PDB file of C-alpha atoms and ligand atoms in Angstrom:
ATOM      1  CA  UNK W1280     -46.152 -73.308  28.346  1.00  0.00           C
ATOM      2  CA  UNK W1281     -42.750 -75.287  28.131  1.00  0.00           C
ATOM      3  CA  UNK W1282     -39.414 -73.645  27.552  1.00  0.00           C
ATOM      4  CA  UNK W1283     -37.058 -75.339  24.979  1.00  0.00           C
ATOM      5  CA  UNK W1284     -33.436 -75.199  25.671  1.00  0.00           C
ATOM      6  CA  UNK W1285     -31.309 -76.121  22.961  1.00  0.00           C
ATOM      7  CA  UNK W1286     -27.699 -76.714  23.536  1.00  0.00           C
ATOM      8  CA  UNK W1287     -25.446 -76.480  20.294  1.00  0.00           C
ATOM      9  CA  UNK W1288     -23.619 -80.339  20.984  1.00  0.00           C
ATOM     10  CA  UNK W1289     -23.443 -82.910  23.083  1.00  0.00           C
ATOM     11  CA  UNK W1290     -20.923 -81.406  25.946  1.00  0.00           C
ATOM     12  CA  UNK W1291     -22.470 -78.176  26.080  1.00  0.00           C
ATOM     13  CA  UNK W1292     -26.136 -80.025  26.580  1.00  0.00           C
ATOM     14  CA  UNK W1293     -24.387 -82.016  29.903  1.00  0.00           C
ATOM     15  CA  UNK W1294     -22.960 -78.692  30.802  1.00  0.00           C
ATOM     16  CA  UNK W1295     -26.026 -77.320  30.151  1.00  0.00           C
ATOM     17  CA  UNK W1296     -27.979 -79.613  31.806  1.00  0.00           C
ATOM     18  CA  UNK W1297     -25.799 -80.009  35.202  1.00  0.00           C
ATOM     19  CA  UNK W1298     -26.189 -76.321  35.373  1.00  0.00           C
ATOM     20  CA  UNK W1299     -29.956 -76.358  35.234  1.00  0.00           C
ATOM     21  CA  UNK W1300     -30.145 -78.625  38.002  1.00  0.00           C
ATOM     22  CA  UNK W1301     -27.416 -76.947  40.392  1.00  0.00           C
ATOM     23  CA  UNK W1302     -29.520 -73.430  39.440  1.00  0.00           C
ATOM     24  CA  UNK W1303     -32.791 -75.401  40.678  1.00  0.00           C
ATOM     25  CA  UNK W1304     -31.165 -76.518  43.805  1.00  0.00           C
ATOM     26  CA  UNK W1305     -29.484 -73.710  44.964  1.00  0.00           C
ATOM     27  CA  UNK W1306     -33.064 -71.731  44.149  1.00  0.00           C
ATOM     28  CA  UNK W1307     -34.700 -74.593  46.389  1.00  0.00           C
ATOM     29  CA  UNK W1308     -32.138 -74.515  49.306  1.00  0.00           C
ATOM     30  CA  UNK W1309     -32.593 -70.763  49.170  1.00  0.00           C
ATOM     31  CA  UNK W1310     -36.490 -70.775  49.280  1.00  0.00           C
ATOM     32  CA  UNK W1311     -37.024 -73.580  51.318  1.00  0.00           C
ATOM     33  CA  UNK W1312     -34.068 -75.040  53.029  1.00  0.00           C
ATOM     34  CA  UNK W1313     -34.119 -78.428  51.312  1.00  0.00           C
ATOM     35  CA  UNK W1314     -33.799 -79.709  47.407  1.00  0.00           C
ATOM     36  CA  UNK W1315     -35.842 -82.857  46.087  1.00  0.00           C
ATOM     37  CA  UNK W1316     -34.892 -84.051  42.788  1.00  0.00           C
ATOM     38  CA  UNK W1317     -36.101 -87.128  41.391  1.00  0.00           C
ATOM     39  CA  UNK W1318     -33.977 -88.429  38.834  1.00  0.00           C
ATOM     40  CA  UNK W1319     -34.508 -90.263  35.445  1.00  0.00           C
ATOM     41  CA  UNK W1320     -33.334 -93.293  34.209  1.00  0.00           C
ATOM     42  CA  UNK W1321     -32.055 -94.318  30.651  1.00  0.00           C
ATOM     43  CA  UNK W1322     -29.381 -92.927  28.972  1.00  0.00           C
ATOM     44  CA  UNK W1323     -29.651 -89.847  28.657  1.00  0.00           C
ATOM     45  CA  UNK W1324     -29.135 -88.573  31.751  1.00  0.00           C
ATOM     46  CA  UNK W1325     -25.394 -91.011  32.438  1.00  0.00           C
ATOM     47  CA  UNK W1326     -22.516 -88.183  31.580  1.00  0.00           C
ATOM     48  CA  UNK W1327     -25.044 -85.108  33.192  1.00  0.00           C
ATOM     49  CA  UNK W1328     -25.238 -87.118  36.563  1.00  0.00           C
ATOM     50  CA  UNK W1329     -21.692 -88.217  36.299  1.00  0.00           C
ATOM     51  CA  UNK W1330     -20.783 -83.720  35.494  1.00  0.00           C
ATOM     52  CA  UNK W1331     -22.575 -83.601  38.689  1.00  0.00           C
ATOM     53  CA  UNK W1332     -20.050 -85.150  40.976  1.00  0.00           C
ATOM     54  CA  UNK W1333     -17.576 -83.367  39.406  1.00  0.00           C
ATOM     55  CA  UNK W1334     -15.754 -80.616  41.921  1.00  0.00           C
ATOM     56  CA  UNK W1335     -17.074 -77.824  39.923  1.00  0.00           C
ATOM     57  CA  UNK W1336     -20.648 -78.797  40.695  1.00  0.00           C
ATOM     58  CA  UNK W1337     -20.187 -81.036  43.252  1.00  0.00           C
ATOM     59  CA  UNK W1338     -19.514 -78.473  45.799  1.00  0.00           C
ATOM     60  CA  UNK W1339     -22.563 -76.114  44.699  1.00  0.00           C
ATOM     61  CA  UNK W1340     -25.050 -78.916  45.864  1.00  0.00           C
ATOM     62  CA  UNK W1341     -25.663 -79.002  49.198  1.00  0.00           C
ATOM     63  CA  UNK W1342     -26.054 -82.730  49.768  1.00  0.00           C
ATOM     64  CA  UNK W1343     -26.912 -82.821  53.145  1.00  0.00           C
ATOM     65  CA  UNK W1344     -30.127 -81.266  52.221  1.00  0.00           C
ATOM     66  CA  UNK W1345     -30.772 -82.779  48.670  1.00  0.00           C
ATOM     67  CA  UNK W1346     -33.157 -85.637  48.770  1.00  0.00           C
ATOM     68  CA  UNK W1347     -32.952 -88.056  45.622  1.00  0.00           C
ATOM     69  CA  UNK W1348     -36.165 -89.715  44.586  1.00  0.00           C
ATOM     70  CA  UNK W1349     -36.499 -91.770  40.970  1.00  0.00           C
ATOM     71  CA  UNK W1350     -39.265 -91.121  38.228  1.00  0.00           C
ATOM     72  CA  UNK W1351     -39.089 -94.818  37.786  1.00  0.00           C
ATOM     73  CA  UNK W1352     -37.323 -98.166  37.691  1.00  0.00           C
ATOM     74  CA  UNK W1353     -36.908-101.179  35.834  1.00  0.00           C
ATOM     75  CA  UNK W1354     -38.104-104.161  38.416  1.00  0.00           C
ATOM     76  CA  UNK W1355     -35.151-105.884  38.665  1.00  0.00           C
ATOM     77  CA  UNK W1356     -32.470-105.975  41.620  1.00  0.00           C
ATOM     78  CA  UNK W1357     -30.173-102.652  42.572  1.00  0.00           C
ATOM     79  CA  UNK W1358     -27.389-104.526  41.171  1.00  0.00           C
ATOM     80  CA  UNK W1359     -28.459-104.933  37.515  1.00  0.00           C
ATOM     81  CA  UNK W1360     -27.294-103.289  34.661  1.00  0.00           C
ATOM     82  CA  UNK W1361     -30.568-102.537  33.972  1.00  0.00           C
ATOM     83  CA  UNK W1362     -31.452-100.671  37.154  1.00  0.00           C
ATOM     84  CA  UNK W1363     -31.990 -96.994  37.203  1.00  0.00           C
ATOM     85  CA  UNK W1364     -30.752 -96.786  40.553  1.00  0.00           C
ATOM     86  CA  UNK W1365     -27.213 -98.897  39.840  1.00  0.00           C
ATOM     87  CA  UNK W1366     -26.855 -96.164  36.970  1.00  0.00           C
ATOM     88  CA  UNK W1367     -27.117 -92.905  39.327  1.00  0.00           C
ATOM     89  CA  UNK W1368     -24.950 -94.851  42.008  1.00  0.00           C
ATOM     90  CA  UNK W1369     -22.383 -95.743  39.333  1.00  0.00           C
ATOM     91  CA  UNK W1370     -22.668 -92.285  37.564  1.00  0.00           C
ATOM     92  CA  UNK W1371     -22.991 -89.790  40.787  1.00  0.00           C
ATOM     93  CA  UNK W1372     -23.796 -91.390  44.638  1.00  0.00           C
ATOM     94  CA  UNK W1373     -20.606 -93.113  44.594  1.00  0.00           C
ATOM     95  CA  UNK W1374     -18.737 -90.257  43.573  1.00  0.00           C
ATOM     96  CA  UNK W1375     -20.346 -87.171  45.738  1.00  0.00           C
ATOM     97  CA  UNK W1376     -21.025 -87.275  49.547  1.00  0.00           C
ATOM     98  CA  UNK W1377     -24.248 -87.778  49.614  1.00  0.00           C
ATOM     99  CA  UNK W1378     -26.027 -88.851  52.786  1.00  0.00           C
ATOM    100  CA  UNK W1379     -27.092 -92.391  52.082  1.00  0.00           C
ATOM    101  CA  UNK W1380     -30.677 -91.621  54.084  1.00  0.00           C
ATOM    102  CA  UNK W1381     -31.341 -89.130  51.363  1.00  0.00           C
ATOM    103  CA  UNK W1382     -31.355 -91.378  48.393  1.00  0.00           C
ATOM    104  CA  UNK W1383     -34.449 -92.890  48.321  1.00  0.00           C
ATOM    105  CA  UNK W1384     -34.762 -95.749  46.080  1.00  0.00           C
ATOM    106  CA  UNK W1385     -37.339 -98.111  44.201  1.00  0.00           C
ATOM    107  CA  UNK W1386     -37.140-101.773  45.335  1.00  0.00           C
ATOM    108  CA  UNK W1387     -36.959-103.156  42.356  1.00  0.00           C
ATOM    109  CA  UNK W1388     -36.316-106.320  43.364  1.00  0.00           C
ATOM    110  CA  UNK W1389     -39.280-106.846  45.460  1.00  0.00           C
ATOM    111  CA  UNK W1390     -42.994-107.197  44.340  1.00  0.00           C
ATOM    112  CA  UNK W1391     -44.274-104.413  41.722  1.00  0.00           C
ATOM    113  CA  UNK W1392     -47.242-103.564  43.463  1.00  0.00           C
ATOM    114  CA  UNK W1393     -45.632-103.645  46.776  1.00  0.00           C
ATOM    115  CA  UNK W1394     -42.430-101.437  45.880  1.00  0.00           C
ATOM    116  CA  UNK W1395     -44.864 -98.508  44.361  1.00  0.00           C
ATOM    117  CA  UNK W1396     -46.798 -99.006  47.559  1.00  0.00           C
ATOM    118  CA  UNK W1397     -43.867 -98.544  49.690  1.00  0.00           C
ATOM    119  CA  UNK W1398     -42.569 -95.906  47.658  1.00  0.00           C
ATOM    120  CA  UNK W1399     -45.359 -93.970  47.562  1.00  0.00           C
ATOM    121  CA  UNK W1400     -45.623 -93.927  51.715  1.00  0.00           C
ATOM    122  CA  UNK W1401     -42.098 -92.888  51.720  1.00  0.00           C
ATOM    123  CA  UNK W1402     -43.193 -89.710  49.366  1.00  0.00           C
ATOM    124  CA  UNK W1403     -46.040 -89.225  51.995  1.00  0.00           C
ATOM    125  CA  UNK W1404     -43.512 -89.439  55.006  1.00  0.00           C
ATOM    126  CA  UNK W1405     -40.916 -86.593  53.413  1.00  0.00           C
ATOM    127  CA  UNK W1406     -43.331 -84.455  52.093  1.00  0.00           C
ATOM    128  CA  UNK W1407     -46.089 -84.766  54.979  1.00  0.00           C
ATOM    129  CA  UNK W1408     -48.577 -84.814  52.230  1.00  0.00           C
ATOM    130  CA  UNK W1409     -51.864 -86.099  51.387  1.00  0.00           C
ATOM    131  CA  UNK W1410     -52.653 -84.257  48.091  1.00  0.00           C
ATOM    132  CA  UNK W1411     -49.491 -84.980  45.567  1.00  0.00           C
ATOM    133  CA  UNK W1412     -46.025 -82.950  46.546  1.00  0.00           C
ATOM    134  CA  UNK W1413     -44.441 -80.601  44.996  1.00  0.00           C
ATOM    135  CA  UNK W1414     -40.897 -81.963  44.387  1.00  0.00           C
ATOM    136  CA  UNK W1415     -38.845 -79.053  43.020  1.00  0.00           C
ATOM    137  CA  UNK W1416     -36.952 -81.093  40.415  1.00  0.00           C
ATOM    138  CA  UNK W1417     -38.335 -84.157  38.337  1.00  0.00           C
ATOM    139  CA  UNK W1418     -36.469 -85.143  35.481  1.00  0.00           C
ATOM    140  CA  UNK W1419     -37.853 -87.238  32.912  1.00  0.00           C
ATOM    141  CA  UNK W1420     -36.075 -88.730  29.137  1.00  0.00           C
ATOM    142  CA  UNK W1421     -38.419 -89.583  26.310  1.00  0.00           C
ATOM    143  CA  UNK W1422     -38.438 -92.581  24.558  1.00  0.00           C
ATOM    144  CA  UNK W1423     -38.481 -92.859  20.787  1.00  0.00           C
ATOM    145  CA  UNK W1424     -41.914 -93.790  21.334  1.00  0.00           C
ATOM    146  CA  UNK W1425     -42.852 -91.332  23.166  1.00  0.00           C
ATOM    147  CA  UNK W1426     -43.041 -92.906  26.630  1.00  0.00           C
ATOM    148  CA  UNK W1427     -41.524 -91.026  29.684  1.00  0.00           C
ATOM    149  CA  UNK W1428     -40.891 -92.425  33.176  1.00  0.00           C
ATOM    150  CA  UNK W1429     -42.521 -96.223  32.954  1.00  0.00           C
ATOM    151  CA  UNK W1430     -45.633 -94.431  31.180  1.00  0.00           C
ATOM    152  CA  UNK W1431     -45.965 -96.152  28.221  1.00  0.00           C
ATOM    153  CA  UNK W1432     -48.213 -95.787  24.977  1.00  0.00           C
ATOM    154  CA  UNK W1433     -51.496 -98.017  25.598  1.00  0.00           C
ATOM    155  CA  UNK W1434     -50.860 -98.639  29.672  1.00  0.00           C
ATOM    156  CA  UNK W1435     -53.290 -98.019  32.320  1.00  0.00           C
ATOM    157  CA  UNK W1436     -50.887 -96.146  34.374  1.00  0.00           C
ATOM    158  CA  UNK W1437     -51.334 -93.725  31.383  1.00  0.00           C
ATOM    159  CA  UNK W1438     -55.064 -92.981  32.967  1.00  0.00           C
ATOM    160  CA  UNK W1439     -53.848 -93.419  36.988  1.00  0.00           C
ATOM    161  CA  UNK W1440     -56.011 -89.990  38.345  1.00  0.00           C
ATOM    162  CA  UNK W1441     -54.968 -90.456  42.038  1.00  0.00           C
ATOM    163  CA  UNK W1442     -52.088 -93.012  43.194  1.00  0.00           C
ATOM    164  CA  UNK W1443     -48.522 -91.373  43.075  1.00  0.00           C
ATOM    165  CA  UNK W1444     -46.671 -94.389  41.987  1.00  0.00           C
ATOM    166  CA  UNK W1445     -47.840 -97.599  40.271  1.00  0.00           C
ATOM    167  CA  UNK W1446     -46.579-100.706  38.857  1.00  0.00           C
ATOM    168  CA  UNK W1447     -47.304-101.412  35.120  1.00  0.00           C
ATOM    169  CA  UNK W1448     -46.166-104.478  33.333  1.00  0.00           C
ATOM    170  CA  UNK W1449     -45.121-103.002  29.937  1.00  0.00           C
ATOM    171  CA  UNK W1450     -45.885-105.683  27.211  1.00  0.00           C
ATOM    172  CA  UNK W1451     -43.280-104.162  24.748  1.00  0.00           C
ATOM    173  CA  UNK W1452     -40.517-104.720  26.899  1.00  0.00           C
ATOM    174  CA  UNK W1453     -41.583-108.046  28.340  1.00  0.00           C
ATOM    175  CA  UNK W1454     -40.972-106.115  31.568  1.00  0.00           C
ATOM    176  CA  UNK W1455     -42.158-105.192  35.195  1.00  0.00           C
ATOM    177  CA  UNK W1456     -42.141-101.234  35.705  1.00  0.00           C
ATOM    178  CA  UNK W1457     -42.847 -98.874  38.581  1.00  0.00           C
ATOM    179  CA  UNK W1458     -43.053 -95.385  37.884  1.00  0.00           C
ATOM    180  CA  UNK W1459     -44.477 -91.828  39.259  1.00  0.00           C
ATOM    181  CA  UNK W1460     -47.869 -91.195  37.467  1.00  0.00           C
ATOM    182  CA  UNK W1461     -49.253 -87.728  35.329  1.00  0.00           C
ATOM    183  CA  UNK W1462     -50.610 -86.381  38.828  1.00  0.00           C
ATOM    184  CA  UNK W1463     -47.610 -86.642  40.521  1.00  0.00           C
ATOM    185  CA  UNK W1464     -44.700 -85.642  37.722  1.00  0.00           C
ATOM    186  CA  UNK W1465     -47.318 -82.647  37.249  1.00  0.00           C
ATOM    187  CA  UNK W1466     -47.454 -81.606  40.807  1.00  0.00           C
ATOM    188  CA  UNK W1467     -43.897 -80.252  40.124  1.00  0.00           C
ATOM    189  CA  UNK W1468     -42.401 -76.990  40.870  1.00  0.00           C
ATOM    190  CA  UNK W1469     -39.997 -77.793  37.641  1.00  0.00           C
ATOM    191  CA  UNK W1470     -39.968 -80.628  35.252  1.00  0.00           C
ATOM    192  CA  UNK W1471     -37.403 -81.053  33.129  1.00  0.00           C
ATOM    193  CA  UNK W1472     -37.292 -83.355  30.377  1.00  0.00           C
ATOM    194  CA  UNK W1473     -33.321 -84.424  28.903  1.00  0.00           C
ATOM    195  CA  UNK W1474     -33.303 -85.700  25.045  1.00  0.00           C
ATOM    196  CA  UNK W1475     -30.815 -85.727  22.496  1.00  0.00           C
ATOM    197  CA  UNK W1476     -29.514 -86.841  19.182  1.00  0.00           C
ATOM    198  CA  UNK W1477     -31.446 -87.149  16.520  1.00  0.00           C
ATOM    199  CA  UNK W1478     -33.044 -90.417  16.638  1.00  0.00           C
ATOM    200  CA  UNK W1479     -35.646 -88.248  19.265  1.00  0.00           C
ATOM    201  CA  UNK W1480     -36.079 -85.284  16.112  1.00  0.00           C
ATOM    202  CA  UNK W1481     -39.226 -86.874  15.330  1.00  0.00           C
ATOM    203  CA  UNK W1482     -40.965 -87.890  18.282  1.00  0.00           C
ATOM    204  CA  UNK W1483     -39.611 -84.251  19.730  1.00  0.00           C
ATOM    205  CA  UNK W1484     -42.009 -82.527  17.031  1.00  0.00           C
ATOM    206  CA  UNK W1485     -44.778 -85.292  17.632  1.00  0.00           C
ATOM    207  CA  UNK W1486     -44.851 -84.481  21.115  1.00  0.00           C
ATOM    208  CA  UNK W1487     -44.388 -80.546  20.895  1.00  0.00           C
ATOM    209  CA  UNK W1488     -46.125 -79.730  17.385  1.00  0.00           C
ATOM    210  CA  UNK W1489     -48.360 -82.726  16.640  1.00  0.00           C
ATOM    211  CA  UNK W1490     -52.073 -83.847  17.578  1.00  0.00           C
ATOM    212  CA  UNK W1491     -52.384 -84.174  20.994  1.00  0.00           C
ATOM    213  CA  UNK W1492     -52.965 -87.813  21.713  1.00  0.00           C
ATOM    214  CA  UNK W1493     -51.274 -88.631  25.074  1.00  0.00           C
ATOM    215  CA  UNK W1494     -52.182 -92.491  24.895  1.00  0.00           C
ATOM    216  CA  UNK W1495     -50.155 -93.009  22.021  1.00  0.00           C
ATOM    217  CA  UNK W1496     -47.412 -89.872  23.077  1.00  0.00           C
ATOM    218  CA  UNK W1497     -47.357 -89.865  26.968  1.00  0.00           C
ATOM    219  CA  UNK W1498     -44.968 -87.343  26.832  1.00  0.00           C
ATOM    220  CA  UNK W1499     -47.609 -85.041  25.875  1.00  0.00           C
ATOM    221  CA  UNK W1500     -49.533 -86.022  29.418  1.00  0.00           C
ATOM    222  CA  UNK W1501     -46.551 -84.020  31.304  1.00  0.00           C
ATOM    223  CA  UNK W1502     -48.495 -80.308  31.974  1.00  0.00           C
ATOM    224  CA  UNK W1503     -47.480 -79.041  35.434  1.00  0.00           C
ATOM    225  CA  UNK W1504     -50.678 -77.894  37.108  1.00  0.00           C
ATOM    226  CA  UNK W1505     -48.703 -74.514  38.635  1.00  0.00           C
ATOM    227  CA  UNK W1506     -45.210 -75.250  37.702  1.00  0.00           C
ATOM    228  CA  UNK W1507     -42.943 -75.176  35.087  1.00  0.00           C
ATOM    229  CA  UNK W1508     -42.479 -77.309  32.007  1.00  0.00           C
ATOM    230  CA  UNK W1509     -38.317 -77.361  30.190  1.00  0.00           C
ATOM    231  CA  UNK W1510     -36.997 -79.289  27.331  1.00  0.00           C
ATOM    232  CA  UNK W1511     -33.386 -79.871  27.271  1.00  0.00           C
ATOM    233  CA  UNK W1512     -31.999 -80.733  24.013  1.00  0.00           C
ATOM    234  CA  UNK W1513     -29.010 -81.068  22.075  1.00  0.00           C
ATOM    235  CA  UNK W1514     -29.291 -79.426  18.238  1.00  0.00           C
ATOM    236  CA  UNK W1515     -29.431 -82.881  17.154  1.00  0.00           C
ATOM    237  CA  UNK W1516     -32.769 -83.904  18.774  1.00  0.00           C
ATOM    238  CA  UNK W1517     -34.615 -80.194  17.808  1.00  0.00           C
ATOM    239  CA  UNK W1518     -33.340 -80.208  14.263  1.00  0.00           C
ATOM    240  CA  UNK W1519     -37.408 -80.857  13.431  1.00  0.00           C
ATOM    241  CA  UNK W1520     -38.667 -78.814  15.783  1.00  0.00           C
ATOM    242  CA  UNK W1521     -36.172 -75.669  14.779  1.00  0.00           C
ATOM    243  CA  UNK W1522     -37.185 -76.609  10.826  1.00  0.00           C
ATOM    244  CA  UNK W1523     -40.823 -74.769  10.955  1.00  0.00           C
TER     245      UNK W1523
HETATM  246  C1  6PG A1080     -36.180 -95.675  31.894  1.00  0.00           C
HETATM  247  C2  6PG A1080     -36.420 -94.209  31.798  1.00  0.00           C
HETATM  248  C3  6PG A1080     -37.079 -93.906  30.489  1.00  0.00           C
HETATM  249  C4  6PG A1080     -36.034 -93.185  29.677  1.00  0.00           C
HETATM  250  C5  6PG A1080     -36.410 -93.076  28.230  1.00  0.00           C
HETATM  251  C6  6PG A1080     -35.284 -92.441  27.420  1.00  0.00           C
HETATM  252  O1  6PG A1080     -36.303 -96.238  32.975  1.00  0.00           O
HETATM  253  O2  6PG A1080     -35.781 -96.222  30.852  1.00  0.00           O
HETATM  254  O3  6PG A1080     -36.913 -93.611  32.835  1.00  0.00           O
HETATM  255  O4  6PG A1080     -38.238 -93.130  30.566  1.00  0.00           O
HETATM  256  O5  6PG A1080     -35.868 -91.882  30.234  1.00  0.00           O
HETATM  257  O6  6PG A1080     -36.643 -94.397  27.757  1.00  0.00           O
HETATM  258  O7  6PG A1080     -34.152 -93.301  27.535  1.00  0.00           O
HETATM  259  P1  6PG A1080     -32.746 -92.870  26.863  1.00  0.00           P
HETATM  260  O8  6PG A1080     -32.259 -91.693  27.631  1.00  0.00           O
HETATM  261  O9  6PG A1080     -31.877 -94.094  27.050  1.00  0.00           O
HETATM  262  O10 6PG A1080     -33.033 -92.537  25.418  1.00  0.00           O
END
């Protein structure tokens, strides 16, 4: 069952947003003394990341306990504009104090198969796990065509039953991905996915209210085994989903 959140315009859905994620932290903190997030990339997610380091919500984070993973990245240096991790730095780690041993990042500049590798121990280390973690917060955008994270329509990472993390060259984009897999997004206490505007309307309805076909709509692959499943969305991106 997913729960669909839609915020009237574009500063309430930040607002909206930032809130949902300070509510999940200070619920984690509370329960269990720590917060793991792992952040999307895109962008999407650029002014609710950048609300984040703002005073108001900035100081209802504990950082010291917050540890900051990534869904994915784009395999190219930290320094690139393309880089998911350059974004969040830009947008919210250079701006908040955040303990630089709890941001945990994707080397995207090293070998695809060897960064998911290494990322995927350093999910094992944290979480002490052998089965895939619950992380309390995974945020994920949605592509117009349906992709989320690096999963993309037609890719074998699409059918990945056991690794965590994998690389997947993605022919559309001519590009080198690494990204969390179904099994591990889905291990999640809450996953929250961020869309808006209306160029997602269609692919919003596709994912919620069409056939399910999760090779050619990955979206449709995120089903947390015991947790919960959110849309965030501006009015914009659920104007076909509101219509019947
Ligand atoms: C990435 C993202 C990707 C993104 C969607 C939506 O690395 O690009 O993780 O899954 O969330 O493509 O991107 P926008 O928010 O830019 O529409």
């Amino acid at each position: 069952m997913s729960n669909l959140h839609v915020f009237s315009d574009n500063k309430s859905f930040v607002n909206g947003s930032a809130e949902f994620i300070a509510e999940c932290a200070a619920r984690a903190l509370d329960e269990r003394g720590r917060f793991t997030i792992a952040l999307s990339g895109g962008g999407t997610p650029r002014p609710i990341y950048a609300r984040l380091a703002d005073a108001e919500f900035q100081q209802r984070i504990d950082w010291t306990r917050t540890h900051i993973f990534f869904g994915d990245e784009r395999c190219v240096p930290p320094d690139d504009t393309r880089s998911n991790y350059r974004m969040a730095r830009e947008t919210l780690f250079d701006h908040a104090p955040i303990p630089s041993e709890n941001i945990y990042r994707i080397r995207g500049e090293d070998d695809p198969a060897l960064a998911a590798l290494m990322y995927e121990q350093e999910i094992q280390r944290l979480f002490r796990a052998s089965s895939p973690p619950a992380f309390d917060l995974i945020l994920l955008g949605m592509g117009e065509n349906g992709h989320t994270a690096s999963l993309f329509p037609g890719t074998a990472a699409l059918r990945e039953k056991t690794r965590w993390v994998v690389p997947q060259y993605v022919e559309v984009m001519q590009t080198w991905r690494v990204t969390f897999t179904a099994p591990l997004i889905n291990a999640a206490r809450q996953v929250a996915f961020l869309a808006e505007g209306a160029g997602k309307a269609q692919m919003l309805w596709n994912v919620l209210k069409g056939p399910y076909q999760p090779d050619v709509l990955p979206s449709q692959l995120i089903q947390p085994t015991r947790g919960e499943l959110h849309w965030l969305v501006d009015a914009a991106a659920a104007e076909k989903v509101n219509a019947q």
